[in-house]
């Protein structure tokens, strides 16, 4: 069965520091992978997605993620974190079968110290 | 104009009551979803509709009944509310089922059952 694991429930980084949020997935075929961000009291917004091709994908707000098939990982990175990046981050995998279904990880809460 | 709008944003009600949440999208999308986010922020799909046709019913109790009067609207009616129904319910839409994964979420409806 497909699943997504985000090993870090809570991460705190200083403003200006680099960030890496981890995501591991379990999926039989080539996965469709996504990162979403949820600001407090808001819905989720798509940061970036991977379908195929270049394994390093760029997203909005200066984020990027790298797909590593050998490690079943899709980690999210940002070189310099801003205070406004404090939010909940969700990794997700798309389920095949033309259902539009996404399976989400449990989320990582990012806190940014001034 | 809000792309995906849900009403109400907050619902507080007693056990045993019936309540509805409404969702509308003005993006011209064919597919709409209901996701449930529990107190641990875990997101799980409940239903999806494509062009008013039910595609996914994710073993949700039959107290939950979605209705899609047209492809721009997907409402959720919940009968005989239970304490465990307390959660944030997110409506989302996408342009199709083909695993684009680019879901547009509403801001959520926080349901509290007392």
Short mmCIF file of C-alpha atoms in Angstrom, two decimals:
data_model
loop_
_atom_site.label_atom_id
_atom_site.label_comp_id
_atom_site.label_asym_id
_atom_site.label_seq_id
_atom_site.Cartn_x
_atom_site.Cartn_y
_atom_site.Cartn_z
CA UNK A 1 0.00 0.00 0.00
CA UNK A 2 1.12 3.51 -0.69
CA UNK A 3 2.31 5.56 2.25
CA UNK A 4 4.22 8.71 3.04
CA UNK A 5 6.40 9.28 6.08
CA UNK A 6 7.70 12.59 7.32
CA UNK A 7 10.15 11.62 10.09
CA UNK A 8 10.34 15.06 11.67
CA UNK A 9 7.17 16.22 13.39
CA UNK A 10 8.63 19.54 14.46
CA UNK A 11 11.68 21.48 13.23
CA UNK A 12 13.02 24.80 14.45
CA UNK A 13 15.51 26.80 12.41
CA UNK A 14 16.92 30.31 12.71
CA UNK A 15 15.93 32.89 10.18
CA UNK A 16 18.46 32.90 7.36
CA UNK A 17 19.52 29.32 7.98
CA UNK A 18 19.06 26.55 5.46
CA UNK A 19 16.22 24.09 5.71
CA UNK A 20 15.66 20.48 4.75
CA UNK A 21 12.40 18.67 5.44
CA UNK A 22 12.44 14.93 4.94
CA UNK A 23 9.89 12.81 3.13
CA UNK A 24 9.96 9.09 2.40
CA UNK A 25 7.36 7.29 0.37
CA UNK A 26 6.31 3.76 -0.31
CA UNK A 27 4.93 3.17 -3.79
CA UNK A 28 5.25 0.40 -6.35
CA UNK A 29 5.62 2.44 -9.50
CA UNK A 30 7.08 5.80 -10.38
CA UNK A 31 5.39 8.11 -7.95
CA UNK A 32 3.85 11.50 -8.43
CA UNK A 33 5.15 13.53 -5.49
CA UNK A 34 4.10 16.82 -4.01
CA UNK A 35 4.86 19.25 -1.24
CA UNK A 36 2.11 21.41 0.18
CA UNK A 37 2.30 24.19 2.77
CA UNK A 38 -0.41 25.11 5.26
CA UNK A 39 -0.21 28.45 7.02
CA UNK A 40 -2.11 28.78 10.32
CA UNK A 41 -5.85 28.83 9.77
CA UNK A 42 -5.46 28.41 6.03
CA UNK A 43 -5.94 25.74 3.43
CA UNK A 44 -3.06 23.98 1.75
CA UNK A 45 -1.07 25.49 -1.09
CA UNK A 46 1.01 23.53 -3.57
CA UNK A 47 4.74 24.33 -3.32
CA UNK A 48 6.03 21.99 -6.00
CA UNK A 49 5.49 18.66 -7.70
CA UNK A 50 7.46 15.89 -9.36
CA UNK A 51 6.08 13.73 -12.15
CA UNK A 52 9.08 12.71 -14.21
CA UNK A 53 12.27 14.06 -15.75
CA UNK A 54 14.71 16.22 -13.84
CA UNK A 55 14.88 14.93 -10.30
CA UNK A 56 15.50 18.40 -8.87
CA UNK A 57 12.31 20.44 -9.04
CA UNK A 58 11.86 24.09 -8.28
CA UNK A 59 8.80 25.47 -6.61
CA UNK A 60 7.33 28.69 -5.35
CA UNK A 61 8.72 30.82 -2.52
CA UNK A 62 12.30 29.67 -3.21
CA UNK A 63 11.73 26.01 -2.35
CA UNK A 64 13.15 23.04 -4.19
CA UNK A 65 12.92 19.30 -3.75
CA UNK A 66 14.97 16.37 -4.97
CA UNK A 67 13.56 13.01 -5.94
CA UNK A 68 15.87 10.12 -5.08
CA UNK A 69 14.44 6.83 -6.26
CA UNK A 70 17.15 4.75 -4.58
CA UNK A 71 16.24 6.23 -1.21
CA UNK A 72 12.48 6.56 -1.85
CA UNK A 73 12.82 10.15 -0.75
CA UNK A 74 11.59 13.55 -1.84
CA UNK A 75 13.17 16.04 0.54
CA UNK A 76 12.25 19.70 0.52
CA UNK A 77 14.96 22.35 0.80
CA UNK A 78 15.36 26.07 1.04
CA UNK A 79 18.76 27.80 1.24
CA UNK A 80 17.65 30.65 3.51
CA UNK A 81 14.52 30.55 5.61
CA UNK A 82 12.35 33.60 6.19
CA UNK A 83 10.12 34.13 9.23
CA UNK A 84 7.10 33.89 6.95
CA UNK A 85 8.01 30.28 6.12
CA UNK A 86 6.78 29.17 9.54
CA UNK A 87 3.95 26.78 8.71
CA UNK A 88 2.97 23.14 8.41
CA UNK A 89 4.50 21.26 5.49
CA UNK A 90 2.96 18.18 3.96
CA UNK A 91 4.49 15.70 1.55
CA UNK A 92 2.06 13.70 -0.58
CA UNK A 93 2.05 10.95 -3.17
CA UNK A 94 -0.48 10.64 -5.96
CA UNK A 95 -2.24 7.31 -6.25
CA UNK A 96 -2.47 5.78 -9.71
CA UNK A 97 -5.77 4.83 -11.26
CA UNK A 98 -7.04 8.20 -12.37
CA UNK A 99 -8.78 8.97 -9.12
CA UNK A 100 -6.99 12.21 -8.27
CA UNK A 101 -6.35 10.80 -4.82
CA UNK A 102 -3.41 12.04 -2.75
CA UNK A 103 -1.96 10.31 0.29
CA UNK A 104 -0.44 12.78 2.71
CA UNK A 105 2.32 12.41 5.25
CA UNK A 106 1.64 13.48 8.82
CA UNK A 107 3.19 16.88 8.31
CA UNK A 108 6.19 18.76 9.70
CA UNK A 109 5.71 21.91 11.71
CA UNK A 110 8.38 24.49 10.92
CA UNK A 111 9.16 27.12 13.51
CA UNK A 112 11.50 29.98 12.58
CA UNK A 113 13.53 31.72 15.29
CA UNK A 114 14.40 35.39 14.80
CA UNK B 1 -12.64 36.30 -5.60
CA UNK B 2 -11.83 33.24 -3.53
CA UNK B 3 -11.11 30.25 -5.77
CA UNK B 4 -12.48 27.58 -3.41
CA UNK B 5 -14.80 28.84 -0.73
CA UNK B 6 -16.38 26.91 2.11
CA UNK B 7 -19.13 27.88 4.50
CA UNK B 8 -19.31 28.00 7.39
CA UNK B 9 -15.73 28.39 8.63
CA UNK B 10 -16.69 27.36 12.14
CA UNK B 11 -19.38 25.01 13.38
CA UNK B 12 -20.08 24.18 16.99
CA UNK B 13 -22.86 21.72 17.62
CA UNK B 14 -24.16 19.03 19.94
CA UNK B 15 -23.81 15.30 19.46
CA UNK B 16 -26.68 13.82 17.50
CA UNK B 17 -27.33 16.93 15.43
CA UNK B 18 -27.19 17.12 11.64
CA UNK B 19 -25.05 19.71 9.90
CA UNK B 20 -23.96 20.69 6.39
CA UNK B 21 -20.87 22.31 4.95
CA UNK B 22 -21.02 23.94 1.55
CA UNK B 23 -18.23 24.31 -0.98
CA UNK B 24 -18.02 26.24 -4.22
CA UNK B 25 -15.17 26.65 -6.68
CA UNK B 26 -14.94 29.24 -9.43
CA UNK B 27 -11.92 27.74 -11.18
CA UNK B 28 -13.89 25.80 -13.77
CA UNK B 29 -12.50 22.54 -12.42
CA UNK B 30 -14.15 19.19 -13.06
CA UNK B 31 -13.08 17.45 -9.87
CA UNK B 32 -13.84 18.26 -6.26
CA UNK B 33 -12.85 16.61 -3.00
CA UNK B 34 -13.51 16.51 0.70
CA UNK B 35 -10.57 15.91 3.01
CA UNK B 36 -10.68 15.54 6.77
CA UNK B 37 -7.87 16.88 8.97
CA UNK B 38 -7.87 15.47 12.48
CA UNK B 39 -6.51 16.98 15.67
CA UNK B 40 -3.03 15.65 14.84
CA UNK B 41 -3.19 17.47 11.48
CA UNK B 42 -3.39 14.19 9.58
CA UNK B 43 -5.14 14.69 6.24
CA UNK B 44 -7.24 11.96 4.70
CA UNK B 45 -9.42 11.97 1.64
CA UNK B 46 -13.10 11.29 2.18
CA UNK B 47 -14.75 11.76 -1.18
CA UNK B 48 -14.07 12.92 -4.69
CA UNK B 49 -16.46 13.85 -7.44
CA UNK B 50 -15.72 14.27 -11.12
CA UNK B 51 -18.36 16.08 -13.17
CA UNK B 52 -20.92 15.36 -10.43
CA UNK B 53 -20.08 11.66 -10.39
CA UNK B 54 -18.79 10.04 -7.20
CA UNK B 55 -15.30 8.66 -7.82
CA UNK B 56 -13.91 8.01 -4.36
CA UNK B 57 -15.77 7.05 -1.22
CA UNK B 58 -13.05 6.28 1.23
CA UNK B 59 -14.87 4.00 3.70
CA UNK B 60 -16.48 6.95 5.34
CA UNK B 61 -19.48 6.18 7.62
CA UNK B 62 -22.74 6.56 5.76
CA UNK B 63 -23.69 9.35 8.17
CA UNK B 64 -21.59 11.45 5.79
CA UNK B 65 -23.33 12.18 2.51
CA UNK B 66 -21.74 14.34 -0.17
CA UNK B 67 -23.86 15.98 -2.81
CA UNK B 68 -22.72 17.66 -5.99
CA UNK B 69 -25.56 19.62 -7.60
CA UNK B 70 -23.21 20.80 -10.34
CA UNK B 71 -19.50 20.58 -10.96
CA UNK B 72 -18.82 23.87 -9.20
CA UNK B 73 -20.39 22.76 -5.92
CA UNK B 74 -19.77 19.92 -3.51
CA UNK B 75 -21.62 19.92 -0.23
CA UNK B 76 -21.14 17.64 2.75
CA UNK B 77 -24.01 16.67 5.00
CA UNK B 78 -23.36 14.89 8.27
CA UNK B 79 -26.12 13.13 10.21
CA UNK B 80 -26.13 12.17 13.88
CA UNK B 81 -22.87 13.90 14.68
CA UNK B 82 -20.43 12.14 17.00
CA UNK B 83 -17.57 13.47 19.09
CA UNK B 84 -15.07 11.84 16.73
CA UNK B 85 -16.38 13.93 13.84
CA UNK B 86 -14.69 16.98 15.33
CA UNK B 87 -12.08 17.99 12.78
CA UNK B 88 -11.30 20.50 10.08
CA UNK B 89 -12.96 19.60 6.79
CA UNK B 90 -11.28 20.85 3.63
CA UNK B 91 -12.85 21.13 0.25
CA UNK B 92 -10.53 21.07 -2.74
CA UNK B 93 -10.74 21.04 -6.49
CA UNK B 94 -8.53 20.09 -9.41
CA UNK B 95 -8.72 20.30 -13.16
CA UNK B 96 -9.02 16.54 -13.56
CA UNK B 97 -8.31 13.10 -12.22
CA UNK B 98 -5.09 12.37 -14.01
CA UNK B 99 -2.87 12.70 -10.99
CA UNK B 100 -1.96 16.28 -11.60
CA UNK B 101 -2.09 16.51 -7.84
CA UNK B 102 -2.49 20.22 -8.01
CA UNK B 103 -5.33 20.58 -5.63
CA UNK B 104 -6.71 23.98 -4.74
CA UNK B 105 -7.93 23.96 -1.16
CA UNK B 106 -10.50 26.02 0.61
CA UNK B 107 -9.69 27.51 3.99
CA UNK B 108 -11.39 24.73 5.88
CA UNK B 109 -14.44 24.36 8.07
CA UNK B 110 -13.68 23.62 11.70
CA UNK B 111 -16.37 21.38 13.18
CA UNK B 112 -16.56 20.97 16.94
CA UNK B 113 -18.99 18.42 18.34
CA UNK B 114 -19.80 18.79 22.03
#
